[in-house]
């Protein structure tokens, strides 16, 4: 899910200007001061202190970021019991679920419910992190920096202090800490975290429920997806986070867990979402938007489309191939539809015109004052120039990186061998270093070959190579073709030469054959690598990358400085407007209401969907719209118990006008009393440029209703041990 920003038109500016109540991803340590009054008016009953406190337990203590083992955040989850039970989306648990699945234990297709703690499945590559406290450290970070400080000097100074502050915060504690940049370098905030590395899968519905509607319904309303999964966080017996799984660990006792309200919702009810939105660019100039519409998005869409189409054929034919690729397929398909929808919205809506209007007003204001003009006079023209240069070179970069270098598993793994090749040139003197690298490469290579399907890999590689040749004119191509492929694999036509190269790559290379790879790792030699077709392909690309990279980075430089100045200028230009920083994977809160929308003339979308809609969409011939038998039976029997609303049907998903983006997936949507009413999981097709501009009329969050979630746990799969932990509230 995803979302975006705003229209600061002149009218707004001249009246003073508030953001719309539903716009903005706010820092929690600022809400008491900036937002709380508004929130109360909309129906928030909690105090600001109950939402964010550094002295007492508060709502924020129940909200966790889901991270991979490298600490990269990808989703949000919330604690719903005093035994560390964590709810998140099904699509957030997707990687864990597919990795734990096999054709024999196919949790992805069949679902999984642990009957006891012992049944829970340890998830190796996931950790979860909670914010302990947030502190504004802007003054200290920017001390000594003036308008005269050069960009490179500025960067050095800022990074040094950021590191110092984080180190101080960690000292003598088990905490992690980092200083995050806001407003493109206008402000800095310290975040102190507690990170838990022992996370286990407790339950998931089959993907026919968790991903019902598949890529067809993705990013769309009306929706009927049960997009949730259940995990448990563990801690050491003495109550501390641990780095990884241990059988001695015990369920985590959170400082706060969310009660669950099954009392129902109505349009207009207060609703807030707390989570970890990944990235927005709400202060992007119109030139940046045009760049995305015309260059960035179309190229990424074409490359992903080629990969997805090729992969799908083999995934449909073989369950092993499907399970091995399900996760990367799903995330590429999700990105593909997002980038396509974003470009379309930019084309068909007035988003860019809104931004242009703001820029005209800004420029007029800038030029009306000598000092302002000196500082900001060229910001917009610089951005225009930089983005115009950035466009074509981005296309080259995307085809090269996402197309060629990430085109196949083997090409990616070959990149990890470049260091080794250097060391092998002087094998005798580098023995220790070589041994260390080989140990690492053995484990990487085992992992890669564990689920490697050379025929499928070959098809994807071939398709992306051909696409590159078709789309990138000869004079802009990486010299790997002229220097290596067309030279080493001479043939009558370019196409035949590529065929010959691919044939060699999949019959001779160590990167496409496990036995050959194992033999090499036992007895590594420079000569083998140097003669390897895939390794030579990769090194040739890298040795010819410099010029593309230089123009790419060059254009980016001009963008960074001027974007920072643009925001700084905008904040001066609109002194009465309450600004919020772009999303950057740090903890944020957005508030608004349960709210429907009108997607187009004559069409009114209701804010809630029901179980009958699942049966309306059912199509047993499509894997996206297959309804599990047990679900269909219960829906037909109307066996909804206390989870039905006044219509007698079971609510499935609902809409709210909260302002979220990717990374918020799995976030709790919370009522005015601090109770969980659903899980946010998507944005909507009619405003997919939400990362760049907010729309009050068209931007919505799609949530799965918590009544559907708990009904599935309670009634559909009868998981009474989970039910006994949940803190269910039935009064509105
Ligand atoms: N669009 C959602 C997001 O970006 C992901 C939905 C996953 N479901 C799917 N059918 N691919 O968070």
XYZ file of C-alpha atoms and ligand atoms in Angstrom:
744
model
C 0.000 0.000 0.000
C 1.016 3.385 -0.583
C 0.126 6.951 -0.588
C 1.189 10.558 -1.059
C 0.772 14.496 -0.802
C -0.698 17.750 -1.419
C -1.972 20.726 -3.112
C -0.611 23.969 -1.900
C -2.427 26.206 -4.236
C -2.297 29.937 -3.909
C -5.750 30.178 -2.350
C -4.670 27.914 0.416
C -1.516 29.840 0.902
C -3.196 33.192 1.135
C -5.706 32.010 3.748
C -3.112 30.641 6.025
C -3.466 27.005 5.331
C -3.850 23.830 7.125
C -3.219 20.471 5.652
C -6.449 18.574 5.185
C -7.147 16.607 8.365
C -6.556 13.329 6.565
C -3.332 14.386 4.848
C 0.077 13.757 6.331
C 2.243 11.083 7.896
C 3.100 12.713 11.197
C 5.965 12.183 13.619
C 4.577 10.808 16.874
C 6.634 13.071 19.109
C 4.999 16.077 17.417
C 1.319 15.170 17.459
C 0.583 16.669 20.890
C 1.745 19.996 19.531
C 0.637 19.845 15.883
C -2.306 17.488 15.441
C -3.970 16.557 18.661
C -6.655 19.257 18.543
C -7.686 18.165 15.063
C -7.698 14.532 16.078
C -10.005 15.228 18.993
C -12.416 17.092 16.732
C -12.584 14.047 14.487
C -13.362 11.761 17.422
C -10.113 10.677 19.033
C -10.733 9.838 22.695
C -7.207 8.804 23.671
C -4.928 11.472 25.081
C -1.781 12.397 23.167
C 0.211 10.832 26.003
C -1.653 7.541 25.567
C -0.534 7.460 21.939
C 3.095 8.459 22.403
C 4.894 8.639 25.702
C 8.509 8.124 26.626
C 7.801 7.703 30.327
C 4.804 5.387 30.324
C 3.676 2.579 28.112
C 1.647 3.933 25.203
C 0.057 2.834 21.961
C 3.326 3.160 20.041
C 4.770 0.279 22.093
C 2.440 -2.118 20.288
C 3.553 -1.074 16.783
C 6.483 -2.928 15.229
C 8.376 -2.619 12.005
C 8.976 -5.894 10.146
C 12.541 -6.058 8.846
C 14.635 -8.516 6.889
C 17.801 -9.906 8.451
C 19.775 -6.897 7.142
C 17.497 -4.559 9.075
C 15.628 -3.267 6.013
C 12.060 -2.482 6.971
C 9.308 -3.717 4.675
C 6.030 -3.754 6.626
C 4.308 -3.043 9.921
C 2.777 -5.362 12.510
C 0.923 -4.832 15.808
C 0.948 -6.708 19.081
C -2.530 -7.972 19.999
C -1.935 -10.053 23.132
C 0.204 -10.058 26.259
C 2.024 -13.060 24.825
C 3.615 -11.328 21.874
C 1.035 -12.228 19.237
C 1.553 -10.019 16.186
C -0.911 -9.327 13.375
C 0.328 -8.222 9.980
C -0.786 -8.608 6.365
C -0.666 -11.882 4.495
C 1.415 -10.162 1.819
C 3.877 -9.101 4.541
C 4.213 -12.657 5.801
C 4.332 -13.897 2.197
C 8.093 -14.383 1.984
C 8.196 -16.232 5.310
C 5.199 -18.366 4.344
C 6.606 -19.321 0.916
C 10.036 -20.081 2.382
C 8.455 -22.401 4.941
C 6.349 -24.097 2.244
C 7.128 -27.138 0.127
C 4.925 -29.216 -2.181
C 4.392 -31.584 0.812
C 3.738 -28.830 3.382
C 2.189 -26.216 1.191
C 1.237 -23.506 3.710
C 0.912 -20.971 0.927
C -1.954 -22.817 -0.738
C -3.368 -24.662 2.273
C -2.807 -22.242 5.139
C -1.228 -23.079 8.489
C -2.389 -22.874 12.101
C -0.080 -23.806 14.977
C -1.950 -25.745 17.663
C 0.510 -24.800 20.396
C 3.703 -22.793 20.956
C 5.677 -25.876 19.951
C 4.008 -26.006 16.558
C 4.994 -22.471 15.641
C 7.524 -22.160 12.838
C 10.677 -20.125 13.317
C 11.154 -17.478 10.631
C 14.847 -17.033 9.965
C 14.981 -13.902 7.875
C 12.634 -11.695 9.848
C 13.162 -9.395 12.807
C 10.814 -6.858 14.348
C 11.630 -3.513 15.862
C 9.879 -1.113 18.213
C 10.522 2.584 18.782
C 11.665 3.331 22.326
C 11.844 7.107 21.850
C 12.128 9.874 19.273
C 14.094 13.093 19.744
C 14.546 16.201 17.611
C 18.322 16.587 17.184
C 18.263 19.104 14.319
C 20.160 21.850 16.127
C 23.041 19.600 17.029
C 23.290 18.012 13.575
C 23.198 21.313 11.698
C 25.454 23.223 14.084
C 28.119 25.119 12.187
C 26.481 24.586 8.788
C 25.697 27.731 6.826
C 24.454 28.580 3.327
C 28.130 28.832 2.389
C 29.032 25.269 3.447
C 29.732 23.195 0.340
C 27.562 20.135 -0.357
C 30.352 17.653 0.251
C 31.499 19.378 3.426
C 27.902 19.509 4.618
C 27.441 15.807 4.035
C 30.606 14.951 5.923
C 29.730 17.129 8.907
C 26.142 15.922 9.109
C 27.043 12.245 8.881
C 29.701 12.530 11.547
C 27.301 14.058 14.076
C 24.485 11.670 13.130
C 26.779 8.785 13.938
C 27.945 10.294 17.213
C 24.391 10.870 18.392
C 23.336 7.317 17.524
C 26.397 5.878 19.285
C 25.669 7.870 22.434
C 22.075 6.659 22.470
C 23.158 3.017 22.190
C 25.950 3.193 24.756
C 25.514 0.707 27.629
C 22.067 -0.389 26.428
C 20.732 -3.195 24.266
C 19.127 -0.602 21.983
C 19.786 0.215 18.377
C 19.617 3.811 17.232
C 19.816 5.960 14.154
C 19.356 9.581 13.209
C 16.888 9.998 10.346
C 16.826 12.862 7.910
C 13.579 14.811 7.407
C 12.658 17.484 4.837
C 15.600 16.437 2.630
C 18.067 17.542 5.298
C 16.083 20.373 6.888
C 15.601 18.488 10.177
C 17.023 15.421 11.925
C 15.473 13.029 14.461
C 17.014 10.406 16.695
C 15.102 7.106 16.816
C 16.006 4.592 19.501
C 14.848 1.029 18.803
C 14.532 -2.337 20.471
C 14.950 -5.185 17.957
C 13.673 -8.758 18.339
C 15.227 -11.491 16.211
C 13.113 -14.478 17.288
C 9.856 -14.350 15.345
C 7.632 -17.375 14.602
C 4.738 -18.046 12.278
C 1.556 -18.817 14.219
C -1.011 -18.880 11.475
C -2.019 -17.895 7.992
C -5.114 -18.468 5.901
C -4.589 -20.124 2.486
C -3.595 -17.597 -0.142
C -7.003 -18.057 -1.770
C -8.170 -15.971 1.232
C -5.026 -13.964 2.077
C -4.447 -12.949 -1.539
C -7.999 -13.361 -2.856
C -8.384 -11.360 -6.058
C -4.648 -11.684 -6.805
C -2.996 -9.188 -9.101
C -6.311 -8.428 -10.807
C -7.823 -6.926 -7.651
C -4.511 -5.601 -6.303
C -4.557 -1.789 -5.863
C -8.317 -1.837 -6.475
C -11.594 -1.275 -4.716
C -14.054 -3.007 -4.150
C -11.918 -5.582 -2.410
C -12.531 -8.926 -0.668
C -9.072 -9.964 0.500
C -8.380 -11.490 3.934
C -4.910 -9.953 3.864
C -3.580 -11.014 7.282
C -1.202 -13.460 8.925
C -0.239 -14.075 12.530
C 3.235 -14.223 14.086
C 4.620 -14.320 17.609
C 7.557 -12.350 18.986
C 9.816 -14.070 21.515
C 12.223 -12.709 24.121
C 14.863 -14.209 26.390
C 13.697 -15.692 29.722
C 14.967 -12.519 31.444
C 12.821 -10.340 29.218
C 15.319 -9.013 26.652
C 15.246 -9.102 22.859
C 17.465 -11.782 21.292
C 19.276 -11.728 17.970
C 17.837 -15.031 16.789
C 15.779 -18.115 17.637
C 16.447 -19.994 20.837
C 14.384 -22.831 22.257
C 14.704 -21.218 25.689
C 13.021 -18.009 24.571
C 9.570 -17.162 25.875
C 6.643 -15.215 24.381
C 7.255 -11.468 24.458
C 5.377 -9.403 27.019
C 4.824 -6.115 25.277
C 4.433 -2.853 27.166
C 1.163 -2.398 25.318
C -1.093 -4.543 23.156
C -4.069 -3.467 21.094
C -7.551 -4.505 22.158
C -9.738 -5.594 19.244
C -13.112 -3.986 18.603
C -15.750 -6.105 16.902
C -18.420 -3.484 17.643
C -18.302 -2.282 14.038
C -17.628 0.930 12.195
C -19.636 3.548 10.386
C -18.784 6.077 7.745
C -17.333 9.185 9.417
C -15.883 7.322 12.411
C -12.457 8.517 13.552
C -9.672 6.234 12.340
C -5.916 6.465 12.702
C -3.084 4.341 11.384
C 0.282 4.023 13.078
C 3.099 2.362 11.176
C 6.266 2.624 9.156
C 5.557 4.214 5.742
C 8.537 3.619 3.440
C 8.943 6.468 1.007
C 6.983 9.385 -0.370
C 8.093 12.336 -2.480
C 5.426 14.853 -1.634
C 7.717 17.825 -2.263
C 8.809 16.628 -5.675
C 8.737 19.308 -8.362
C 6.577 19.027 -11.483
C 9.817 18.179 -13.338
C 10.310 15.175 -11.101
C 6.741 14.087 -11.793
C 7.212 14.434 -15.539
C 10.437 12.437 -15.256
C 8.555 9.624 -13.566
C 5.655 9.700 -16.004
C 7.819 9.689 -19.129
C 11.056 7.907 -18.195
C 11.343 6.069 -14.900
C 7.950 4.373 -14.754
C 7.579 3.284 -18.401
C 11.003 1.607 -18.442
C 10.561 -0.209 -15.164
C 7.083 -1.316 -16.238
C 8.370 -2.762 -19.523
C 11.268 -4.624 -17.924
C 9.114 -6.089 -15.159
C 6.404 -7.057 -17.619
C 8.882 -9.073 -19.678
C 10.202 -10.902 -16.631
C 6.777 -11.590 -15.180
C 5.283 -12.915 -18.392
C 8.177 -15.315 -18.939
C 8.229 -16.530 -15.357
C 4.474 -17.046 -15.107
C 4.397 -19.726 -17.803
C 6.854 -21.930 -15.915
C 5.364 -21.176 -12.504
C 1.958 -22.323 -13.702
C 3.460 -25.557 -15.017
C 5.443 -26.679 -11.956
C 4.628 -26.276 -8.250
C 8.343 -26.308 -7.336
C 9.033 -23.420 -9.683
C 5.964 -21.622 -8.394
C 6.964 -21.892 -4.729
C 10.567 -20.935 -5.450
C 9.538 -17.785 -7.301
C 6.255 -16.867 -5.620
C 7.666 -14.137 -3.421
C 9.740 -12.274 -5.994
C 6.946 -12.710 -8.538
C 4.396 -11.184 -6.158
C 6.552 -8.202 -5.298
C 7.470 -7.546 -8.932
C 3.824 -7.839 -9.979
C 2.861 -5.444 -7.186
C 5.512 -2.920 -8.256
C 4.603 -3.325 -11.904
C 0.980 -2.411 -11.295
C 1.911 0.455 -8.978
C 4.334 2.087 -11.442
C 1.895 1.609 -14.285
C -0.960 3.114 -12.278
C 1.191 5.975 -11.038
C 2.191 6.999 -14.571
C -1.413 6.688 -15.729
C -2.707 8.854 -12.885
C -0.029 11.446 -13.631
C -1.167 11.425 -17.262
C -4.913 11.514 -16.663
C -5.306 13.666 -13.559
C -4.436 17.289 -12.862
C -1.657 16.289 -10.438
C 1.130 17.823 -12.505
C -0.860 21.000 -13.217
C -1.459 21.418 -9.487
C 2.268 21.243 -8.892
C 2.978 23.661 -11.747
C 0.541 26.168 -10.285
C 2.274 25.967 -6.927
C 5.639 26.462 -8.607
C 4.441 29.558 -10.473
C 3.222 31.075 -7.202
C 6.428 30.117 -5.459
C 8.570 31.637 -8.197
C 6.606 34.905 -8.086
C 7.159 35.094 -4.330
C 10.860 34.310 -4.744
C 11.394 36.976 -7.374
C 9.695 39.654 -5.323
C 12.598 39.873 -2.891
C 16.310 40.313 -3.575
C 17.665 37.963 -0.896
C 15.089 35.271 -1.652
C 15.815 35.509 -5.309
C 19.494 35.079 -4.630
C 18.894 31.922 -2.614
C 15.969 30.289 -4.447
C 15.836 32.064 -7.800
C 17.372 29.201 -9.781
C 16.066 26.254 -7.809
C 13.241 25.377 -10.189
C 15.193 25.983 -13.384
C 18.015 23.830 -11.970
C 15.568 21.069 -11.179
C 14.135 21.289 -14.685
C 17.572 20.986 -16.218
C 18.691 18.142 -13.943
C 15.550 16.084 -14.478
C 15.756 16.543 -18.212
C 19.265 15.100 -18.150
C 18.282 12.416 -15.668
C 15.447 10.965 -17.802
C 17.277 9.244 -20.660
C 20.155 8.084 -18.468
C 17.658 6.544 -16.027
C 16.197 4.499 -18.854
C 19.685 3.171 -19.650
C 20.309 2.399 -15.986
C 17.026 0.555 -15.489
C 17.430 -1.654 -18.534
C 20.969 -2.387 -17.448
C 20.423 -3.005 -13.752
C 16.892 -4.379 -13.499
C 17.060 -5.900 -16.980
C 20.550 -7.301 -17.530
C 22.210 -7.476 -14.117
C 19.150 -8.679 -12.227
C 17.779 -10.513 -15.239
C 18.645 -13.961 -13.980
C 19.742 -15.742 -10.835
C 23.093 -16.747 -12.299
C 24.064 -13.244 -13.366
C 23.305 -11.981 -9.890
C 25.369 -14.653 -8.233
C 28.299 -14.060 -10.624
C 28.609 -10.502 -9.288
C 29.519 -11.885 -5.891
C 32.603 -13.511 -7.454
C 34.269 -10.330 -8.729
C 36.259 -9.827 -5.557
C 37.405 -13.428 -5.621
C 38.631 -13.057 -9.196
C 40.898 -10.200 -8.151
C 42.367 -12.168 -5.285
C 42.869 -15.221 -7.474
C 45.189 -13.240 -9.746
C 47.755 -13.649 -6.976
C 46.565 -16.876 -5.431
C 49.666 -17.543 -3.332
C 49.731 -14.251 -1.461
C 45.987 -14.053 -0.904
C 45.384 -17.492 0.506
C 43.704 -16.446 3.767
C 41.433 -13.928 2.113
C 40.518 -16.420 -0.605
C 39.633 -19.118 1.924
C 37.375 -16.719 3.784
C 35.573 -15.644 0.607
C 35.184 -19.238 -0.565
C 33.482 -20.208 2.689
C 30.954 -17.415 2.133
C 30.458 -18.194 -1.529
C 29.839 -21.854 -0.740
C 26.908 -20.966 1.408
C 25.565 -18.354 -1.057
C 25.880 -20.793 -3.910
C 24.197 -23.620 -2.001
C 21.330 -21.286 -1.253
C 21.045 -20.259 -4.867
C 21.181 -23.770 -6.287
C 18.800 -25.035 -3.643
C 15.924 -23.643 -5.669
C 17.452 -23.183 -9.095
C 15.658 -24.022 -12.307
C 18.120 -23.536 -15.177
C 15.532 -23.733 -17.965
C 13.376 -21.055 -16.388
C 16.401 -18.931 -15.579
C 17.512 -19.234 -19.172
C 14.166 -18.109 -20.542
C 14.090 -15.021 -18.334
C 17.695 -14.173 -19.144
C 17.078 -14.539 -22.857
C 13.928 -12.436 -22.747
C 15.579 -9.558 -20.861
C 18.675 -9.583 -23.113
C 16.486 -9.388 -26.186
C 14.385 -6.660 -24.672
C 17.519 -4.628 -23.992
C 18.596 -4.887 -27.624
C 15.136 -3.942 -28.841
C 14.695 -0.956 -26.564
C 18.138 0.600 -26.236
C 19.580 2.036 -29.469
C 23.067 0.745 -30.377
C 24.871 3.973 -29.491
C 23.510 3.950 -25.940
C 24.053 0.271 -25.169
C 26.562 -1.010 -22.684
C 29.671 -2.125 -24.586
C 29.259 -5.699 -23.343
C 27.652 -6.415 -26.716
C 30.377 -5.030 -28.970
C 33.288 -5.894 -26.650
C 32.201 -9.337 -25.613
C 29.079 -10.997 -27.022
C 29.330 -9.976 -30.684
C 33.103 -10.487 -30.629
C 33.405 -13.768 -28.786
C 30.271 -15.350 -30.244
C 30.483 -14.153 -33.833
C 27.528 -14.937 -36.059
C 25.716 -13.588 -39.101
C 23.248 -11.556 -37.111
C 23.202 -9.976 -33.660
C 20.335 -12.251 -32.676
C 22.305 -15.378 -33.618
C 25.298 -14.127 -31.738
C 23.171 -13.672 -28.630
C 21.787 -17.205 -29.097
C 25.319 -18.576 -29.203
C 26.261 -16.697 -26.046
C 23.211 -17.989 -24.207
C 23.899 -21.531 -25.366
C 27.424 -21.267 -23.943
C 26.152 -19.661 -20.735
C 23.797 -22.539 -20.007
C 26.099 -25.387 -21.032
C 29.555 -24.212 -19.976
C 29.230 -21.743 -17.106
C 29.825 -22.697 -13.481
C 26.971 -20.345 -12.555
C 24.282 -22.461 -14.175
C 25.431 -25.873 -13.001
C 25.830 -26.989 -9.398
C 28.413 -29.730 -10.021
C 30.620 -27.347 -11.959
C 30.227 -24.711 -9.264
C 31.073 -27.151 -6.453
C 34.159 -28.327 -8.332
C 35.273 -24.738 -8.846
C 34.801 -23.825 -5.187
C 36.939 -26.829 -4.196
C 39.686 -25.751 -6.562
C 39.191 -22.112 -7.504
C 41.267 -20.677 -10.324
C 41.400 -17.312 -12.038
C 41.484 -18.977 -15.415
C 38.159 -20.746 -14.898
C 36.449 -17.509 -13.908
C 38.077 -15.528 -16.652
C 36.907 -18.017 -19.285
C 33.441 -18.352 -17.864
C 30.816 -16.872 -20.239
C 28.567 -15.481 -17.506
C 31.401 -14.136 -15.432
C 32.904 -12.473 -18.524
C 29.507 -11.008 -19.370
C 29.228 -9.483 -15.905
C 32.779 -8.105 -15.747
C 32.400 -6.622 -19.205
C 29.215 -4.824 -18.147
C 30.914 -3.439 -15.057
C 34.030 -2.291 -16.878
C 31.799 -0.367 -19.273
C 29.479 1.052 -16.662
C 31.475 4.092 -15.699
C 30.120 6.617 -18.203
C 26.471 5.732 -17.586
C 27.071 5.826 -13.865
C 28.825 9.177 -14.025
C 26.038 10.870 -15.940
C 23.480 9.246 -13.646
C 25.206 10.425 -10.476
C 25.990 13.814 -12.007
C 22.323 14.529 -12.696
C 21.360 13.269 -9.260
C 23.720 15.710 -7.573
C 21.917 18.693 -9.049
C 18.633 17.192 -7.924
C 19.568 16.618 -4.274
C 20.725 20.145 -3.473
C 17.877 21.829 -5.281
C 15.229 19.599 -3.770
C 16.442 20.502 -0.310
C 16.329 24.183 -1.206
C 12.878 23.764 -2.743
C 11.413 22.390 0.486
C 13.209 24.982 2.557
C 11.789 27.679 0.288
C 8.285 26.209 0.366
C 8.282 26.228 4.151
C 9.171 29.919 4.133
C 6.669 30.608 1.381
C 3.819 29.031 3.374
C 4.666 29.938 6.972
C 1.201 29.094 8.281
C 0.997 25.672 6.725
C 1.791 22.699 8.920
C 4.322 20.630 6.988
C 5.038 16.980 7.578
C 8.203 15.199 6.472
C 8.193 12.685 3.625
C 7.907 9.052 4.650
C 11.295 7.422 5.214
C 10.529 4.148 7.027
C 10.280 5.845 10.408
C 7.264 5.573 12.717
C 4.341 7.822 11.680
C 0.711 8.424 12.458
C -2.030 9.416 10.035
C -5.556 10.208 11.103
C -8.858 10.713 9.353
C -12.128 8.881 9.058
C -13.820 5.824 7.621
C -14.752 7.265 4.247
C -16.081 6.246 0.825
C -15.248 7.888 -2.530
C -16.536 8.587 -6.005
C -13.992 7.164 -8.452
C -15.576 8.700 -11.547
C -18.626 10.495 -12.777
C -21.779 8.656 -11.821
C -20.020 6.054 -9.700
C -20.305 5.986 -5.916
C -18.217 3.485 -3.992
C -19.644 2.185 -0.724
C -17.097 2.128 2.123
C -17.512 -1.519 3.098
C -17.627 -4.896 1.298
C -19.341 -8.076 2.472
C -18.905 -11.824 2.224
C -21.537 -12.058 -0.496
C -19.064 -10.209 -2.739
C -16.610 -13.103 -2.392
C -19.178 -15.430 -3.944
C -20.017 -12.878 -6.647
C -16.354 -12.801 -7.639
C -15.847 -16.567 -7.383
C -14.346 -18.174 -10.496
C -13.026 -21.719 -10.041
C -11.184 -21.486 -13.391
C -8.968 -18.674 -12.082
C -6.394 -19.180 -9.326
C -7.010 -15.567 -8.288
C -10.728 -16.029 -7.627
C -10.974 -19.568 -6.321
C -12.939 -19.702 -3.048
C -11.836 -22.398 -0.559
C -14.627 -24.932 0.075
C -14.709 -24.339 3.822
C -15.113 -20.596 3.302
C -17.876 -21.009 0.747
C -19.811 -23.366 3.003
C -19.698 -20.991 5.955
C -20.668 -17.986 3.833
C -23.604 -19.874 2.299
C -24.696 -20.987 5.773
C -24.360 -17.345 6.951
C -22.496 -18.694 9.937
C -21.121 -15.342 11.083
C -22.110 -15.283 14.758
C -21.216 -12.082 16.564
C -19.073 -10.885 13.647
C -21.973 -9.943 11.335
C -23.102 -6.325 11.275
C -26.686 -5.047 11.271
C -27.167 -6.235 7.657
C -26.612 -9.810 8.834
C -23.610 -10.195 6.524
C -19.924 -10.342 7.449
C -17.876 -7.203 6.624
C -14.682 -8.042 4.702
C -12.834 -4.815 3.827
C -13.436 -1.100 4.358
C -12.151 2.252 3.175
C -10.662 5.129 5.135
C -9.100 8.419 4.069
C -5.841 7.874 5.971
C -2.640 8.884 4.276
C -0.351 5.865 3.957
C 2.215 4.291 1.646
C 4.202 1.079 1.105
C 5.712 -0.044 4.413
C 2.431 0.770 6.162
C 1.168 -2.617 5.024
C 0.028 -4.547 8.067
C -0.444 -1.369 10.114
C -3.275 -1.313 12.590
C -6.214 0.929 11.815
C -7.388 2.106 15.210
C -10.620 3.726 16.462
C -10.919 6.688 18.806
C -10.608 4.454 21.861
C -7.346 2.901 20.737
C -8.900 -0.395 19.617
C -7.975 -2.311 16.488
C -10.700 -2.160 13.812
C -8.700 -3.494 10.879
C -5.365 -3.850 9.113
C -4.358 -1.412 6.375
C -3.187 -3.231 3.260
C -3.569 -1.244 0.060
C -4.041 1.975 -1.849
C -6.459 2.592 -4.703
C -6.108 2.640 -8.462
C -7.730 6.026 -9.056
C -4.934 7.855 -7.229
C -1.801 5.767 -7.546
C 0.321 8.911 -7.751
C -0.351 9.269 -4.045
C 3.360 9.045 -3.218
C 3.787 12.338 -5.046
C 0.609 14.278 -4.327
C -2.251 13.915 -1.880
C -5.868 13.942 -3.032
C -8.652 14.425 -0.552
C -11.277 13.259 -3.063
C -9.539 10.255 -4.550
C -6.924 8.865 -2.167
C -8.102 6.048 0.080
C -6.637 3.326 2.256
C -8.045 -0.179 1.875
C -8.290 -2.097 5.162
C -9.262 -5.648 5.996
C -11.990 -5.503 8.662
C -10.827 -7.038 11.933
C -14.186 -8.823 12.193
C -13.288 -10.857 9.087
C -9.825 -11.549 10.541
C -11.125 -12.773 13.892
C -14.021 -14.678 12.284
C -11.485 -16.605 10.192
C -9.445 -17.455 13.298
C -12.449 -18.232 15.488
C -15.171 -19.658 13.269
C -13.504 -20.791 10.064
C -10.419 -22.498 11.508
C -11.472 -22.824 15.150
C -8.152 -21.676 16.630
C -9.363 -21.355 20.209
C -5.849 -21.125 21.658
C -5.366 -17.910 19.640
C -8.837 -16.669 20.566
C -8.075 -17.110 24.249
C -5.238 -14.591 23.956
C -7.134 -11.845 22.129
C -8.580 -8.919 24.022
C -11.959 -8.585 22.274
C -14.227 -5.582 22.916
C -17.862 -5.637 21.866
C -19.055 -2.135 22.879
C -18.766 0.814 20.604
N -0.623 -3.444 -3.138
C -0.220 -3.913 -1.841
C 0.952 -3.142 -1.310
O 1.744 -2.607 -2.037
C 0.196 -5.345 -1.866
C -0.895 -6.254 -2.141
C -0.431 -7.667 -2.229
N -1.449 -8.423 -2.911
C -1.330 -8.838 -4.171
N -2.366 -9.373 -4.746
N -0.192 -8.755 -4.811
O 1.163 -3.110 -0.114
